Amino acid sequence: HLEVTFARSKRCAAWSPASGSLLDLAEAAGITIPSGCRTGNCGTCLTAVQSGMFDYLVQPGTPPEKGSCLACVTRPKSALTLDA
């Protein structure tokens, strides 16, 4: 399990492969991250990454700017802190 901290919400959640994406993990923890397509194309779930490493479950249509991720298609590779 990897610890994901949602800084703005002041909550933490343990991620495992069964958790799915960071968006799925946030929703399971009661944290709202705006979302649209859920496939990495629309950019609605763009979230700033404060610290940690991540990778994509599927490659997003357009990679987000450095320091951000698309929560709907992202999984942590280390403990992660998000601005959410």
XYZ file of C-alpha atoms in Angstrom:
84
model
C 0.000 0.000 0.000
C 1.108 3.540 -0.730
C -0.019 6.536 1.298
C -1.751 9.290 -0.673
C -2.245 12.609 1.108
C -4.940 14.985 -0.109
C -3.461 18.218 1.266
C -6.407 20.589 0.813
C -8.866 18.053 2.225
C -6.477 17.205 5.075
C -7.080 13.483 4.496
C -4.933 10.464 3.716
C -5.820 7.185 2.049
C -3.903 3.970 1.405
C -3.659 3.101 -2.292
C -3.285 -0.459 -3.559
C -3.681 -1.783 -7.120
C -7.296 -2.688 -6.298
C -7.935 1.011 -5.564
C -7.751 1.889 -9.260
C -6.889 5.469 -10.168
C -6.221 8.386 -7.846
C -9.671 9.683 -8.792
C -11.243 6.379 -7.678
C -9.261 6.522 -4.415
C -10.325 10.118 -3.751
C -13.984 9.343 -4.376
C -13.830 6.300 -2.076
C -12.412 8.593 0.635
C -15.184 11.162 0.119
C -12.922 13.696 -1.610
C -14.292 15.456 -4.668
C -12.002 15.955 -7.640
C -13.865 17.357 -10.647
C -13.921 14.869 -13.505
C -15.382 14.454 -16.941
C -14.347 11.764 -19.391
C -12.479 9.496 -16.920
C -10.165 8.402 -19.764
C -7.392 11.023 -19.576
C -8.579 13.195 -22.445
C -10.644 16.144 -21.192
C -8.289 17.509 -18.499
C -11.079 18.208 -15.974
C -9.368 16.132 -13.249
C -6.023 17.955 -13.572
C -4.509 17.935 -10.078
C -1.264 19.463 -8.801
C 1.235 16.986 -7.349
C 3.013 18.485 -4.341
C 5.400 15.565 -3.805
C 5.969 11.954 -4.794
C 6.115 9.923 -7.978
C 3.316 8.594 -10.155
C 2.670 6.942 -13.469
C -0.299 6.470 -15.746
C -2.633 3.501 -16.014
C -3.114 4.576 -19.645
C -1.335 7.403 -21.422
C -3.384 10.618 -21.355
C -4.478 12.168 -24.634
C -2.411 15.275 -23.855
C 0.194 15.014 -21.102
C -0.476 17.637 -18.397
C 2.041 20.308 -17.435
C 4.952 19.292 -15.219
C 3.949 19.029 -11.566
C 0.392 17.939 -12.348
C -1.403 14.719 -13.149
C -4.731 13.620 -14.549
C -6.201 11.872 -11.501
C -8.561 9.674 -13.536
C -5.701 7.727 -15.149
C -2.941 8.110 -12.528
C -1.594 5.724 -9.895
C 1.110 6.461 -7.309
C 4.604 4.957 -7.554
C 5.583 6.283 -4.106
C 3.913 8.085 -1.238
C 2.147 11.004 -2.916
C 0.774 14.377 -1.844
C -1.876 15.985 -4.046
C -3.376 19.457 -3.927
C -6.898 18.112 -3.530
